[in-house]
Amino acid sequence: MGDQSFAAADSRTFLPEEDPQSQAAIVDFVAELRKRGLGVADCPALLTGPDGSPRIPLPLPVYEALLKVAEALSHGFAVTVAPQHVTMSTYEAAELLGVSRPTLVQLLESGEIPYERATNRPGAHRRVRLEDVLDFQKRRRATRKHLLDELTADSIEMGMYDKPASEF
């Protein structure tokens, strides 16, 4: 595994279990983790193979990723794991955000998302850090949620929240 390279094409989607007993085991696993506080104990989490192979300490980021996967699967969601470079092209960043490349370039040029040029020459490719793209995505989601909450509150205040669309 040492010099194996990963690409976005190496992504894999994990589906929730269809077998009720297997799904119940995942739900029980997540419930047990919640009961324990989901925190990392004084000693690191250990990975043991199904055959009882030697225990391997799990680094905290891997442990936290596994918790997220288990949580999603326990709720019946599929989970896709896809390796990502820490710097991205404008095309990759646009794809991640679900916007067109020209829209992403506008976000870069307006300062919404930081970027660097591959070289100092004019016309050089822009490179975007994954962390900055994810931060923008988080801010955008928070803004949308806030606006939706305001819209909902206004609709409730006007007595229109539970009316069917045909009444408008």
One Martini backbone bead per residue (centre of mass of N, CA, C, O) as a GRO file, in nm:
protein
  168
    1MET     BB    1   0.049   0.067  -0.006
    2GLY     BB    2   0.273   0.286  -0.016
    3ASP     BB    3   0.257   0.374  -0.357
    4GLN     BB    4  -0.033   0.432  -0.360
    5SER     BB    5  -0.268   0.595  -0.547
    6PHE     BB    6  -0.505   0.859  -0.524
    7ALA     BB    7  -0.839   0.920  -0.642
    8ALA     BB    8  -1.154   1.013  -0.707
    9ALA     BB    9  -1.200   0.731  -0.853
   10ASP     BB   10  -1.165   0.581  -0.556
   11SER     BB   11  -1.438   0.589  -0.481
   12ARG     BB   12  -1.678   0.489  -0.219
   13THR     BB   13  -1.987   0.335  -0.157
   14PHE     BB   14  -2.184   0.306   0.137
   15LEU     BB   15  -2.438   0.106   0.230
   16PRO     BB   16  -2.693   0.029   0.388
   17GLU     BB   17  -2.834  -0.213   0.549
   18GLU     BB   18  -3.083  -0.456   0.474
   19ASP     BB   19  -3.030  -0.617   0.709
   20PRO     BB   20  -3.169  -0.588   1.014
   21GLN     BB   21  -2.933  -0.701   1.189
   22SER     BB   22  -2.705  -0.527   1.072
   23GLN     BB   23  -2.837  -0.254   1.127
   24ALA     BB   24  -2.864  -0.296   1.433
   25ALA     BB   25  -2.560  -0.311   1.487
   26ILE     BB   26  -2.502  -0.020   1.405
   27VAL     BB   27  -2.694   0.117   1.601
   28ASP     BB   28  -2.563  -0.006   1.857
   29PHE     BB   29  -2.284   0.112   1.811
   30VAL     BB   30  -2.369   0.411   1.822
   31ALA     BB   31  -2.502   0.400   2.100
   32GLU     BB   32  -2.242   0.320   2.252
   33LEU     BB   33  -2.081   0.570   2.174
   34ARG     BB   34  -2.272   0.774   2.304
   35LYS     BB   35  -2.255   0.660   2.592
   36ARG     BB   36  -1.933   0.725   2.585
   37GLY     BB   37  -1.917   1.022   2.424
   38LEU     BB   38  -1.734   0.984   2.152
   39GLY     BB   39  -1.473   0.983   2.279
   40VAL     BB   40  -1.143   0.988   2.355
   41ALA     BB   41  -0.958   0.820   2.531
   42ASP     BB   42  -0.661   0.786   2.685
   43CYS     BB   43  -0.667   0.571   2.479
   44PRO     BB   44  -0.651   0.452   2.185
   45ALA     BB   45  -0.790   0.345   1.925
   46LEU     BB   46  -0.866   0.016   1.792
   47LEU     BB   47  -0.778  -0.214   1.533
   48THR     BB   48  -0.961  -0.511   1.447
   49GLY     BB   49  -0.988  -0.778   1.283
   50PRO     BB   50  -1.208  -1.037   1.210
   51ASP     BB   51  -0.953  -1.243   1.278
   52GLY     BB   52  -0.782  -1.099   1.522
   53SER     BB   53  -0.586  -0.920   1.449
   54PRO     BB   54  -0.382  -0.700   1.521
   55ARG     BB   55  -0.365  -0.417   1.691
   56ILE     BB   56  -0.438  -0.081   1.571
   57PRO     BB   57  -0.381   0.232   1.596
   58LEU     BB   58  -0.592   0.517   1.575
   59PRO     BB   59  -0.615   0.795   1.443
   60LEU     BB   60  -0.821   1.049   1.506
   61PRO     BB   61  -0.926   1.107   1.211
   62VAL     BB   62  -1.014   0.812   1.161
   63TYR     BB   63  -1.206   0.780   1.394
   64GLU     BB   64  -1.396   1.017   1.313
   65ALA     BB   65  -1.472   0.902   1.035
   66LEU     BB   66  -1.600   0.639   1.140
   67LEU     BB   67  -1.822   0.774   1.303
   68LYS     BB   68  -1.964   0.912   1.064
   69VAL     BB   69  -2.025   0.657   0.907
   70ALA     BB   70  -2.188   0.509   1.127
   71GLU     BB   71  -2.404   0.723   1.165
   72ALA     BB   72  -2.517   0.723   0.878
   73LEU     BB   73  -2.581   0.418   0.856
   74SER     BB   74  -2.779   0.413   1.106
   75HIS     BB   75  -2.981   0.615   0.923
   76GLY     BB   76  -2.968   0.497   0.611
   77PHE     BB   77  -2.715   0.605   0.480
   78ALA     BB   78  -2.502   0.679   0.244
   79VAL     BB   79  -2.139   0.646   0.183
   80THR     BB   80  -1.875   0.852   0.057
   81VAL     BB   81  -1.538   0.778  -0.030
   82ALA     BB   82  -1.304   1.046  -0.126
   83PRO     BB   83  -1.027   1.137  -0.242
   84GLN     BB   84  -0.835   1.441  -0.173
   85HIS     BB   85  -0.687   1.709  -0.243
   86VAL     BB   86  -0.566   2.003  -0.085
   87THR     BB   87  -0.555   2.087  -0.382
   88MET     BB   88  -0.731   2.268  -0.643
   89SER     BB   89  -0.905   2.311  -0.902
   90THR     BB   90  -1.158   2.487  -1.035
   91TYR     BB   91  -1.313   2.241  -1.128
   92GLU     BB   92  -1.316   2.081  -0.861
   93ALA     BB   93  -1.445   2.303  -0.686
   94ALA     BB   94  -1.704   2.335  -0.848
   95GLU     BB   95  -1.799   2.044  -0.817
   96LEU     BB   96  -1.817   2.042  -0.506
   97LEU     BB   97  -2.027   2.299  -0.505
   98GLY     BB   98  -2.223   2.299  -0.760
   99VAL     BB   99  -2.079   2.478  -0.981
  100SER     BB  100  -1.958   2.670  -1.199
  101ARG     BB  101  -1.663   2.781  -1.303
  102PRO     BB  102  -1.738   3.083  -1.342
  103THR     BB  103  -1.857   3.112  -1.058
  104LEU     BB  104  -1.601   3.045  -0.905
  105VAL     BB  105  -1.428   3.273  -1.020
  106GLN     BB  106  -1.600   3.495  -0.895
  107LEU     BB  107  -1.544   3.409  -0.601
  108LEU     BB  108  -1.243   3.455  -0.618
  109GLU     BB  109  -1.236   3.755  -0.723
  110SER     BB  110  -1.420   3.855  -0.464
  111GLY     BB  111  -1.297   3.682  -0.199
  112GLU     BB  112  -1.463   3.433  -0.092
  113ILE     BB  113  -1.212   3.266  -0.210
  114PRO     BB  114  -0.916   3.163  -0.179
  115TYR     BB  115  -0.611   3.199  -0.386
  116GLU     BB  116  -0.374   3.068  -0.625
  117ARG     BB  117  -0.115   3.080  -0.835
  118ALA     BB  118   0.099   2.871  -0.990
  119THR     BB  119   0.200   3.142  -1.107
  120ASN     BB  120   0.291   3.482  -1.188
  121ARG     BB  121   0.168   3.456  -1.451
  122PRO     BB  122  -0.042   3.531  -1.673
  123GLY     BB  123  -0.294   3.281  -1.687
  124ALA     BB  124  -0.263   3.117  -1.456
  125HIS     BB  125  -0.346   2.881  -1.259
  126ARG     BB  126  -0.570   2.810  -1.021
  127ARG     BB  127  -0.553   2.750  -0.665
  128VAL     BB  128  -0.735   2.552  -0.421
  129ARG     BB  129  -0.822   2.501  -0.106
  130LEU     BB  130  -1.011   2.275   0.048
  131GLU     BB  131  -1.058   2.427   0.312
  132ASP     BB  132  -1.180   2.683   0.173
  133VAL     BB  133  -1.418   2.542   0.034
  134LEU     BB  134  -1.547   2.423   0.293
  135ASP     BB  135  -1.583   2.694   0.435
  136PHE     BB  136  -1.771   2.818   0.229
  137GLN     BB  137  -1.988   2.599   0.242
  138LYS     BB  138  -2.055   2.647   0.540
  139ARG     BB  139  -2.135   2.945   0.517
  140ARG     BB  140  -2.358   2.907   0.304
  141ARG     BB  141  -2.537   2.721   0.475
  142ALA     BB  142  -2.580   2.916   0.710
  143THR     BB  143  -2.713   3.138   0.546
  144ARG     BB  144  -2.948   2.972   0.435
  145LYS     BB  145  -3.066   2.890   0.708
  146HIS     BB  146  -3.119   3.174   0.810
  147LEU     BB  147  -3.310   3.258   0.577
  148LEU     BB  148  -3.515   3.030   0.618
  149ASP     BB  149  -3.589   3.102   0.908
  150GLU     BB  150  -3.696   3.385   0.839
  151LEU     BB  151  -3.913   3.295   0.636
  152THR     BB  152  -4.067   3.117   0.832
  153ALA     BB  153  -4.129   3.334   1.042
  154ASP     BB  154  -4.285   3.519   0.849
  155SER     BB  155  -4.502   3.309   0.771
  156ILE     BB  156  -4.612   3.267   1.053
  157GLU     BB  157  -4.682   3.566   1.115
  158MET     BB  158  -4.883   3.567   0.847
  159GLY     BB  159  -5.034   3.278   0.834
  160MET     BB  160  -4.879   3.086   0.584
  161TYR     BB  161  -4.739   2.812   0.657
  162ASP     BB  162  -5.008   2.594   0.634
  163LYS     BB  163  -5.076   2.665   0.354
  164PRO     BB  164  -5.171   2.600   0.059
  165ALA     BB  165  -5.070   2.690  -0.255
  166SER     BB  166  -5.366   2.738  -0.373
  167GLU     BB  167  -5.409   3.011  -0.180
  168PHE     BB  168  -5.205   3.214  -0.362
   0.00000   0.00000   0.00000
